[in-house]
Amino acid sequence: MIPKPRRLILGLLLAAEGQPLSVRDAIAGCGLFGISANSVRVALVRLSADGLIEATERGSYRLGASAHELADDVATWRHAEQRLRPWQGGWLAVHCAGLGRSDRVALRRRTRALAMLGFRELDGGLHLRPDNIEDSVDAVRKRLHALGLEKQAPVFVAGEFDTAREAAIRKLWDGKALNASYRKLRVQLEEWLARADRLEPEAAARESYLLGSNAIRHVVYDPLLPAPLVDADARHAFVETVRRFDRAGQDIWRKLGSLSGKP
């Protein structure tokens, strides 16, 4: 699978943790996936026009202002479990029925914000998730707003649903599927790490990016459900493996840069 130049460039910038990315390094990184230098330059121009990246100096770019809030939140994936707190059975709720759907950009940002925090729609624009993240509903509200939810949307704590509705809420997430994905992806990453040192540097860099970005996306969009809705131990083991894989991947890319004569 060949990643799109835009996504790959943003991924490289995110992995750079605030350091600028030179055009030369962007071309070299994308070249590992068979992406032409011209396609990279076109992607850089379009990302700049969209405000997602900005020039820092001649031939270098960093994440732009419009990408920073999302990028900053995504970058916290390594510490996602630190947001968890004991679940007392209540629910966080967002009511979106009064918001429009004609503005596709706003709708996309709203949908992404809700998905990143694990909300699911019950009915009538009412989105719910277990009240087991952050230290207050205000912190959840601020994070949703930063990710793109309109400030007109009420964000509150809900509870004491009737038995049938409570059962329906708990079925909004497929806990069995989440548990299976934790175990499957963890095994996949562990098996790759066991053979990584036998791969050519370029192949190791390509594969580590593809496997790592997929695994990190699963962490970023994980709903962080409490037990008994999900196997929290399996999730923790998966996240720990992703952290270890990420460190190994970064080492591989740094060594590849050294072999290529890059700083």
PDB file of C-alpha atoms in Angstrom:
ATOM      1  CA  MET A   1       0.000   0.000   0.000  1.00  0.00           C
ATOM      2  CA  ILE A   2       1.424   3.372  -1.055  1.00  0.00           C
ATOM      3  CA  PRO A   3       0.458   6.242   1.267  1.00  0.00           C
ATOM      4  CA  LYS A   4      -0.750   9.496  -0.246  1.00  0.00           C
ATOM      5  CA  PRO A   5       1.959  12.199  -0.333  1.00  0.00           C
ATOM      6  CA  ARG A   6      -0.111  14.618   1.791  1.00  0.00           C
ATOM      7  CA  ARG A   7      -0.705  12.098   4.560  1.00  0.00           C
ATOM      8  CA  LEU A   8       2.893  10.884   4.494  1.00  0.00           C
ATOM      9  CA  ILE A   9       4.296  14.426   4.717  1.00  0.00           C
ATOM     10  CA  LEU A  10       2.002  15.252   7.634  1.00  0.00           C
ATOM     11  CA  GLY A  11       3.018  11.996   9.283  1.00  0.00           C
ATOM     12  CA  LEU A  12       6.699  12.848   8.906  1.00  0.00           C
ATOM     13  CA  LEU A  13       6.099  16.300  10.378  1.00  0.00           C
ATOM     14  CA  LEU A  14       4.164  14.849  13.284  1.00  0.00           C
ATOM     15  CA  ALA A  15       6.931  12.335  13.957  1.00  0.00           C
ATOM     16  CA  ALA A  16       9.467  15.189  13.860  1.00  0.00           C
ATOM     17  CA  GLU A  17       7.871  16.534  17.093  1.00  0.00           C
ATOM     18  CA  GLY A  18       8.145  20.229  16.230  1.00  0.00           C
ATOM     19  CA  GLN A  19      11.303  20.113  14.141  1.00  0.00           C
ATOM     20  CA  PRO A  20      11.034  21.461  10.570  1.00  0.00           C
ATOM     21  CA  LEU A  21      11.040  19.105   7.603  1.00  0.00           C
ATOM     22  CA  SER A  22      13.189  20.039   4.633  1.00  0.00           C
ATOM     23  CA  VAL A  23      11.947  19.538   1.084  1.00  0.00           C
ATOM     24  CA  ARG A  24      14.963  17.286   0.537  1.00  0.00           C
ATOM     25  CA  ASP A  25      13.986  15.038   3.441  1.00  0.00           C
ATOM     26  CA  ALA A  26      10.339  15.023   2.370  1.00  0.00           C
ATOM     27  CA  ILE A  27      11.367  13.897  -1.110  1.00  0.00           C
ATOM     28  CA  ALA A  28      13.714  11.263   0.324  1.00  0.00           C
ATOM     29  CA  GLY A  29      11.078   9.921   2.724  1.00  0.00           C
ATOM     30  CA  CYS A  30       8.340   9.795   0.107  1.00  0.00           C
ATOM     31  CA  GLY A  31      10.785   8.300  -2.395  1.00  0.00           C
ATOM     32  CA  LEU A  32      10.958   5.154  -0.269  1.00  0.00           C
ATOM     33  CA  PHE A  33       7.333   4.525  -1.278  1.00  0.00           C
ATOM     34  CA  GLY A  34       7.886   5.250  -4.969  1.00  0.00           C
ATOM     35  CA  ILE A  35       6.395   8.748  -4.791  1.00  0.00           C
ATOM     36  CA  SER A  36       7.996  11.110  -7.291  1.00  0.00           C
ATOM     37  CA  ALA A  37       9.729  14.338  -6.310  1.00  0.00           C
ATOM     38  CA  ASN A  38       7.221  16.284  -8.395  1.00  0.00           C
ATOM     39  CA  SER A  39       4.291  14.736  -6.507  1.00  0.00           C
ATOM     40  CA  VAL A  40       5.955  15.692  -3.219  1.00  0.00           C
ATOM     41  CA  ARG A  41       6.421  19.309  -4.338  1.00  0.00           C
ATOM     42  CA  VAL A  42       2.792  19.499  -5.479  1.00  0.00           C
ATOM     43  CA  ALA A  43       1.636  18.082  -2.135  1.00  0.00           C
ATOM     44  CA  LEU A  44       3.772  20.619  -0.241  1.00  0.00           C
ATOM     45  CA  VAL A  45       2.267  23.492  -2.212  1.00  0.00           C
ATOM     46  CA  ARG A  46      -1.283  22.269  -1.598  1.00  0.00           C
ATOM     47  CA  LEU A  47      -0.684  21.619   2.097  1.00  0.00           C
ATOM     48  CA  SER A  48       0.711  25.134   2.402  1.00  0.00           C
ATOM     49  CA  ALA A  49      -2.269  26.624   0.542  1.00  0.00           C
ATOM     50  CA  ASP A  50      -4.624  24.771   2.909  1.00  0.00           C
ATOM     51  CA  GLY A  51      -2.800  26.187   5.929  1.00  0.00           C
ATOM     52  CA  LEU A  52      -1.752  22.738   7.144  1.00  0.00           C
ATOM     53  CA  ILE A  53       1.960  23.505   6.805  1.00  0.00           C
ATOM     54  CA  GLU A  54       3.990  26.703   6.655  1.00  0.00           C
ATOM     55  CA  ALA A  55       7.495  27.596   5.542  1.00  0.00           C
ATOM     56  CA  THR A  56      10.042  28.114   8.310  1.00  0.00           C
ATOM     57  CA  GLU A  57      12.977  29.024   6.099  1.00  0.00           C
ATOM     58  CA  ARG A  58      14.007  28.398   2.552  1.00  0.00           C
ATOM     59  CA  GLY A  59      13.242  24.771   1.700  1.00  0.00           C
ATOM     60  CA  SER A  60      11.779  23.755   5.086  1.00  0.00           C
ATOM     61  CA  TYR A  61       8.270  23.407   6.500  1.00  0.00           C
ATOM     62  CA  ARG A  62       6.517  22.898   9.818  1.00  0.00           C
ATOM     63  CA  LEU A  63       2.905  22.213  10.758  1.00  0.00           C
ATOM     64  CA  GLY A  64       0.639  25.222  10.168  1.00  0.00           C
ATOM     65  CA  ALA A  65      -1.662  26.868  12.664  1.00  0.00           C
ATOM     66  CA  SER A  66      -4.784  25.102  11.354  1.00  0.00           C
ATOM     67  CA  ALA A  67      -3.151  21.706  11.893  1.00  0.00           C
ATOM     68  CA  HIS A  68      -1.607  22.353  15.286  1.00  0.00           C
ATOM     69  CA  GLU A  69      -4.611  21.678  17.529  1.00  0.00           C
ATOM     70  CA  LEU A  70      -5.320  18.349  15.867  1.00  0.00           C
ATOM     71  CA  ALA A  71      -1.623  17.476  15.666  1.00  0.00           C
ATOM     72  CA  ASP A  72      -1.053  18.388  19.304  1.00  0.00           C
ATOM     73  CA  ASP A  73      -3.921  16.138  20.374  1.00  0.00           C
ATOM     74  CA  VAL A  74      -2.801  13.252  18.159  1.00  0.00           C
ATOM     75  CA  ALA A  75       0.725  13.612  19.533  1.00  0.00           C
ATOM     76  CA  THR A  76      -0.554  12.768  23.022  1.00  0.00           C
ATOM     77  CA  TRP A  77      -1.427   9.197  21.982  1.00  0.00           C
ATOM     78  CA  ARG A  78       1.539   7.855  23.968  1.00  0.00           C
ATOM     79  CA  HIS A  79      -0.116   9.098  27.169  1.00  0.00           C
ATOM     80  CA  ALA A  80      -3.745   8.419  26.230  1.00  0.00           C
ATOM     81  CA  GLU A  81      -4.295   6.011  29.112  1.00  0.00           C
ATOM     82  CA  GLN A  82      -3.371   8.741  31.584  1.00  0.00           C
ATOM     83  CA  ARG A  83      -6.704  10.386  30.736  1.00  0.00           C
ATOM     84  CA  LEU A  84      -8.585   7.454  32.223  1.00  0.00           C
ATOM     85  CA  ARG A  85     -10.299   7.471  35.616  1.00  0.00           C
ATOM     86  CA  PRO A  86     -12.579   4.982  37.362  1.00  0.00           C
ATOM     87  CA  TRP A  87     -16.001   4.616  35.769  1.00  0.00           C
ATOM     88  CA  GLN A  88     -18.976   5.053  38.046  1.00  0.00           C
ATOM     89  CA  GLY A  89     -21.549   4.052  35.409  1.00  0.00           C
ATOM     90  CA  GLY A  90     -22.410   7.530  34.092  1.00  0.00           C
ATOM     91  CA  TRP A  91     -22.172   8.831  30.558  1.00  0.00           C
ATOM     92  CA  LEU A  92     -20.755  11.902  28.840  1.00  0.00           C
ATOM     93  CA  ALA A  93     -23.195  13.335  26.328  1.00  0.00           C
ATOM     94  CA  VAL A  94     -23.080  15.730  23.374  1.00  0.00           C
ATOM     95  CA  HIS A  95     -26.298  16.920  21.741  1.00  0.00           C
ATOM     96  CA  CYS A  96     -25.826  17.855  18.088  1.00  0.00           C
ATOM     97  CA  ALA A  97     -29.423  17.912  16.857  1.00  0.00           C
ATOM     98  CA  GLY A  98     -29.459  21.707  16.619  1.00  0.00           C
ATOM     99  CA  LEU A  99     -26.312  21.902  14.503  1.00  0.00           C
ATOM    100  CA  GLY A 100     -26.432  22.176  10.740  1.00  0.00           C
ATOM    101  CA  ARG A 101     -25.207  19.556   8.297  1.00  0.00           C
ATOM    102  CA  SER A 102     -24.884  21.665   5.165  1.00  0.00           C
ATOM    103  CA  ASP A 103     -21.396  22.942   6.014  1.00  0.00           C
ATOM    104  CA  ARG A 104     -19.331  19.912   5.064  1.00  0.00           C
ATOM    105  CA  VAL A 105     -16.118  21.225   6.603  1.00  0.00           C
ATOM    106  CA  ALA A 106     -17.821  21.867   9.957  1.00  0.00           C
ATOM    107  CA  LEU A 107     -19.568  18.496   9.797  1.00  0.00           C
ATOM    108  CA  ARG A 108     -16.294  16.715   9.064  1.00  0.00           C
ATOM    109  CA  ARG A 109     -14.544  18.448  11.979  1.00  0.00           C
ATOM    110  CA  ARG A 110     -17.458  17.672  14.314  1.00  0.00           C
ATOM    111  CA  THR A 111     -17.561  14.022  13.268  1.00  0.00           C
ATOM    112  CA  ARG A 112     -13.806  13.673  13.726  1.00  0.00           C
ATOM    113  CA  ALA A 113     -13.849  15.324  17.161  1.00  0.00           C
ATOM    114  CA  LEU A 114     -16.589  13.018  18.418  1.00  0.00           C
ATOM    115  CA  ALA A 115     -14.898   9.937  16.964  1.00  0.00           C
ATOM    116  CA  MET A 116     -11.524  10.782  18.476  1.00  0.00           C
ATOM    117  CA  LEU A 117     -13.089  10.920  21.929  1.00  0.00           C
ATOM    118  CA  GLY A 118     -15.031   7.706  21.437  1.00  0.00           C
ATOM    119  CA  PHE A 119     -18.552   9.158  21.228  1.00  0.00           C
ATOM    120  CA  ARG A 120     -21.253   7.175  19.420  1.00  0.00           C
ATOM    121  CA  GLU A 121     -24.693   8.380  18.357  1.00  0.00           C
ATOM    122  CA  LEU A 122     -27.627   6.858  20.194  1.00  0.00           C
ATOM    123  CA  ASP A 123     -30.452   8.662  18.436  1.00  0.00           C
ATOM    124  CA  GLY A 124     -31.693  12.152  17.592  1.00  0.00           C
ATOM    125  CA  GLY A 125     -28.213  13.663  17.506  1.00  0.00           C
ATOM    126  CA  LEU A 126     -27.411  12.475  21.044  1.00  0.00           C
ATOM    127  CA  HIS A 127     -23.850  11.172  21.232  1.00  0.00           C
ATOM    128  CA  LEU A 128     -22.614   9.282  24.301  1.00  0.00           C
ATOM    129  CA  ARG A 129     -19.527   7.697  25.805  1.00  0.00           C
ATOM    130  CA  PRO A 130     -18.647   6.399  29.278  1.00  0.00           C
ATOM    131  CA  ASP A 131     -17.767   9.157  31.733  1.00  0.00           C
ATOM    132  CA  ASN A 132     -14.291   7.799  32.444  1.00  0.00           C
ATOM    133  CA  ILE A 133     -11.938  10.247  30.698  1.00  0.00           C
ATOM    134  CA  GLU A 134     -10.351  13.546  31.766  1.00  0.00           C
ATOM    135  CA  ASP A 135     -10.830  15.018  35.231  1.00  0.00           C
ATOM    136  CA  SER A 136     -14.048  16.933  34.493  1.00  0.00           C
ATOM    137  CA  VAL A 137     -16.731  17.450  31.881  1.00  0.00           C
ATOM    138  CA  ASP A 138     -15.274  20.910  31.293  1.00  0.00           C
ATOM    139  CA  ALA A 139     -11.965  19.343  30.239  1.00  0.00           C
ATOM    140  CA  VAL A 140     -13.834  17.089  27.803  1.00  0.00           C
ATOM    141  CA  ARG A 141     -15.762  20.087  26.490  1.00  0.00           C
ATOM    142  CA  LYS A 142     -12.585  22.090  25.881  1.00  0.00           C
ATOM    143  CA  ARG A 143     -10.903  19.199  24.119  1.00  0.00           C
ATOM    144  CA  LEU A 144     -13.918  18.644  21.852  1.00  0.00           C
ATOM    145  CA  HIS A 145     -13.965  22.336  20.962  1.00  0.00           C
ATOM    146  CA  ALA A 146     -10.247  22.302  20.208  1.00  0.00           C
ATOM    147  CA  LEU A 147     -10.772  19.339  17.871  1.00  0.00           C
ATOM    148  CA  GLY A 148     -13.580  21.022  15.958  1.00  0.00           C
ATOM    149  CA  LEU A 149     -16.927  20.577  17.740  1.00  0.00           C
ATOM    150  CA  GLU A 150     -19.034  23.720  17.531  1.00  0.00           C
ATOM    151  CA  LYS A 151     -19.360  25.548  20.828  1.00  0.00           C
ATOM    152  CA  GLN A 152     -23.153  25.653  20.477  1.00  0.00           C
ATOM    153  CA  ALA A 153     -23.321  21.904  21.118  1.00  0.00           C
ATOM    154  CA  PRO A 154     -24.232  21.111  24.744  1.00  0.00           C
ATOM    155  CA  VAL A 155     -21.706  18.822  26.464  1.00  0.00           C
ATOM    156  CA  PHE A 156     -22.904  17.350  29.763  1.00  0.00           C
ATOM    157  CA  VAL A 157     -23.070  14.317  32.037  1.00  0.00           C
ATOM    158  CA  ALA A 158     -26.063  12.004  31.659  1.00  0.00           C
ATOM    159  CA  GLY A 159     -27.311   9.047  33.667  1.00  0.00           C
ATOM    160  CA  GLU A 160     -30.197   7.071  35.102  1.00  0.00           C
ATOM    161  CA  PHE A 161     -31.455   5.837  31.735  1.00  0.00           C
ATOM    162  CA  ASP A 162     -34.153   3.204  31.737  1.00  0.00           C
ATOM    163  CA  THR A 163     -33.053  -0.411  31.466  1.00  0.00           C
ATOM    164  CA  ALA A 164     -33.747  -0.777  27.734  1.00  0.00           C
ATOM    165  CA  ARG A 165     -31.953   2.435  26.819  1.00  0.00           C
ATOM    166  CA  GLU A 166     -29.008   1.608  29.076  1.00  0.00           C
ATOM    167  CA  ALA A 167     -28.657  -1.719  27.264  1.00  0.00           C
ATOM    168  CA  ALA A 168     -28.855   0.047  23.886  1.00  0.00           C
ATOM    169  CA  ILE A 169     -26.113   2.482  24.916  1.00  0.00           C
ATOM    170  CA  ARG A 170     -23.753  -0.310  25.902  1.00  0.00           C
ATOM    171  CA  LYS A 171     -24.214  -1.882  22.455  1.00  0.00           C
ATOM    172  CA  LEU A 172     -22.932   1.261  20.698  1.00  0.00           C
ATOM    173  CA  TRP A 173     -19.398  -0.182  20.924  1.00  0.00           C
ATOM    174  CA  ASP A 174     -18.301  -3.645  19.823  1.00  0.00           C
ATOM    175  CA  GLY A 175     -16.132  -4.671  22.747  1.00  0.00           C
ATOM    176  CA  LYS A 176     -15.367  -8.103  21.314  1.00  0.00           C
ATOM    177  CA  ALA A 177     -14.090  -6.572  18.073  1.00  0.00           C
ATOM    178  CA  LEU A 178     -11.926  -4.106  19.999  1.00  0.00           C
ATOM    179  CA  ASN A 179     -10.435  -6.903  22.121  1.00  0.00           C
ATOM    180  CA  ALA A 180      -9.696  -8.942  18.993  1.00  0.00           C
ATOM    181  CA  SER A 181      -7.997  -5.980  17.310  1.00  0.00           C
ATOM    182  CA  TYR A 182      -5.822  -5.322  20.375  1.00  0.00           C
ATOM    183  CA  ARG A 183      -4.525  -8.867  20.312  1.00  0.00           C
ATOM    184  CA  LYS A 184      -4.193  -9.150  16.536  1.00  0.00           C
ATOM    185  CA  LEU A 185      -2.303  -5.873  16.099  1.00  0.00           C
ATOM    186  CA  ARG A 186      -0.076  -6.557  19.091  1.00  0.00           C
ATOM    187  CA  VAL A 187       0.977  -9.920  17.649  1.00  0.00           C
ATOM    188  CA  GLN A 188       1.568  -8.305  14.253  1.00  0.00           C
ATOM    189  CA  LEU A 189       3.848  -5.651  15.749  1.00  0.00           C
ATOM    190  CA  GLU A 190       5.689  -8.124  17.977  1.00  0.00           C
ATOM    191  CA  GLU A 191       6.373 -10.466  15.056  1.00  0.00           C
ATOM    192  CA  TRP A 192       7.696  -7.599  12.941  1.00  0.00           C
ATOM    193  CA  LEU A 193       9.981  -6.371  15.719  1.00  0.00           C
ATOM    194  CA  ALA A 194      11.428  -9.875  16.043  1.00  0.00           C
ATOM    195  CA  ARG A 195      12.583  -9.848  12.404  1.00  0.00           C
ATOM    196  CA  ALA A 196      13.240  -6.143  11.848  1.00  0.00           C
ATOM    197  CA  ASP A 197      17.018  -6.388  12.202  1.00  0.00           C
ATOM    198  CA  ARG A 198      17.115  -8.784   9.219  1.00  0.00           C
ATOM    199  CA  LEU A 199      15.493  -6.274   6.856  1.00  0.00           C
ATOM    200  CA  GLU A 200      17.257  -3.885   4.502  1.00  0.00           C
ATOM    201  CA  PRO A 201      17.168  -0.312   5.928  1.00  0.00           C
ATOM    202  CA  GLU A 202      14.827   1.003   3.228  1.00  0.00           C
ATOM    203  CA  ALA A 203      12.412  -1.907   3.627  1.00  0.00           C
ATOM    204  CA  ALA A 204      12.494  -1.557   7.420  1.00  0.00           C
ATOM    205  CA  ALA A 205      11.692   2.162   7.140  1.00  0.00           C
ATOM    206  CA  ARG A 206       8.789   1.566   4.763  1.00  0.00           C
ATOM    207  CA  GLU A 207       7.259  -1.241   6.773  1.00  0.00           C
ATOM    208  CA  SER A 208       7.746   0.475  10.129  1.00  0.00           C
ATOM    209  CA  TYR A 209       5.931   3.559   8.821  1.00  0.00           C
ATOM    210  CA  LEU A 210       2.984   1.622   7.401  1.00  0.00           C
ATOM    211  CA  LEU A 211       2.563  -0.673  10.398  1.00  0.00           C
ATOM    212  CA  GLY A 212       3.253   2.066  12.914  1.00  0.00           C
ATOM    213  CA  SER A 213       0.885   4.632  11.430  1.00  0.00           C
ATOM    214  CA  ASN A 214      -1.912   2.054  11.341  1.00  0.00           C
ATOM    215  CA  ALA A 215      -1.290   1.061  14.964  1.00  0.00           C
ATOM    216  CA  ILE A 216      -1.080   4.669  16.160  1.00  0.00           C
ATOM    217  CA  ARG A 217      -4.335   5.488  14.375  1.00  0.00           C
ATOM    218  CA  HIS A 218      -5.987   2.676  16.330  1.00  0.00           C
ATOM    219  CA  VAL A 219      -4.703   4.198  19.568  1.00  0.00           C
ATOM    220  CA  VAL A 220      -5.774   7.733  18.599  1.00  0.00           C
ATOM    221  CA  TYR A 221      -9.314   6.607  17.760  1.00  0.00           C
ATOM    222  CA  ASP A 222      -9.633   4.052  20.544  1.00  0.00           C
ATOM    223  CA  PRO A 223     -12.730   4.877  22.627  1.00  0.00           C
ATOM    224  CA  LEU A 224     -10.866   4.092  25.865  1.00  0.00           C
ATOM    225  CA  LEU A 225     -13.793   2.127  27.200  1.00  0.00           C
ATOM    226  CA  PRO A 226     -13.773   0.931  30.809  1.00  0.00           C
ATOM    227  CA  ALA A 227     -14.122  -2.651  31.938  1.00  0.00           C
ATOM    228  CA  PRO A 228     -16.410  -4.530  31.560  1.00  0.00           C
ATOM    229  CA  LEU A 229     -17.177  -2.968  28.174  1.00  0.00           C
ATOM    230  CA  VAL A 230     -13.689  -3.901  26.955  1.00  0.00           C
ATOM    231  CA  ASP A 231     -10.626  -5.873  28.087  1.00  0.00           C
ATOM    232  CA  ALA A 232      -8.611  -3.004  29.567  1.00  0.00           C
ATOM    233  CA  ASP A 233      -5.568  -5.222  30.171  1.00  0.00           C
ATOM    234  CA  ALA A 234      -5.456  -6.250  26.504  1.00  0.00           C
ATOM    235  CA  ARG A 235      -5.681  -2.601  25.480  1.00  0.00           C
ATOM    236  CA  HIS A 236      -2.858  -1.621  27.826  1.00  0.00           C
ATOM    237  CA  ALA A 237      -0.625  -4.397  26.481  1.00  0.00           C
ATOM    238  CA  PHE A 238      -1.370  -3.262  22.920  1.00  0.00           C
ATOM    239  CA  VAL A 239      -0.574   0.401  23.671  1.00  0.00           C
ATOM    240  CA  GLU A 240       2.683  -0.600  25.374  1.00  0.00           C
ATOM    241  CA  THR A 241       3.677  -2.560  22.272  1.00  0.00           C
ATOM    242  CA  VAL A 242       2.826   0.397  20.024  1.00  0.00           C
ATOM    243  CA  ARG A 243       5.044   2.641  22.153  1.00  0.00           C
ATOM    244  CA  ARG A 244       7.920   0.192  21.806  1.00  0.00           C
ATOM    245  CA  PHE A 245       7.306  -0.170  18.073  1.00  0.00           C
ATOM    246  CA  ASP A 246       7.249   3.613  17.667  1.00  0.00           C
ATOM    247  CA  ARG A 247      10.624   3.959  19.380  1.00  0.00           C
ATOM    248  CA  ALA A 248      12.075   1.256  17.137  1.00  0.00           C
ATOM    249  CA  GLY A 249      10.610   2.905  14.040  1.00  0.00           C
ATOM    250  CA  GLN A 250      12.074   6.281  14.929  1.00  0.00           C
ATOM    251  CA  ASP A 251      15.494   4.664  15.421  1.00  0.00           C
ATOM    252  CA  ILE A 252      15.201   3.025  11.996  1.00  0.00           C
ATOM    253  CA  TRP A 253      14.387   6.321  10.281  1.00  0.00           C
ATOM    254  CA  ARG A 254      17.206   8.127  12.092  1.00  0.00           C
ATOM    255  CA  LYS A 255      19.720   5.451  11.061  1.00  0.00           C
ATOM    256  CA  LEU A 256      18.449   5.598   7.504  1.00  0.00           C
ATOM    257  CA  GLY A 257      19.057   9.349   7.500  1.00  0.00           C
ATOM    258  CA  SER A 258      22.616   8.795   8.731  1.00  0.00           C
ATOM    259  CA  LEU A 259      23.255   6.196   6.029  1.00  0.00           C
ATOM    260  CA  SER A 260      21.974   8.684   3.438  1.00  0.00           C
ATOM    261  CA  GLY A 261      24.320  11.361   4.715  1.00  0.00           C
ATOM    262  CA  LYS A 262      21.526  13.514   6.174  1.00  0.00           C
ATOM    263  CA  PRO A 263      21.928  15.420   9.438  1.00  0.00           C
TER     264      PRO A 263
END
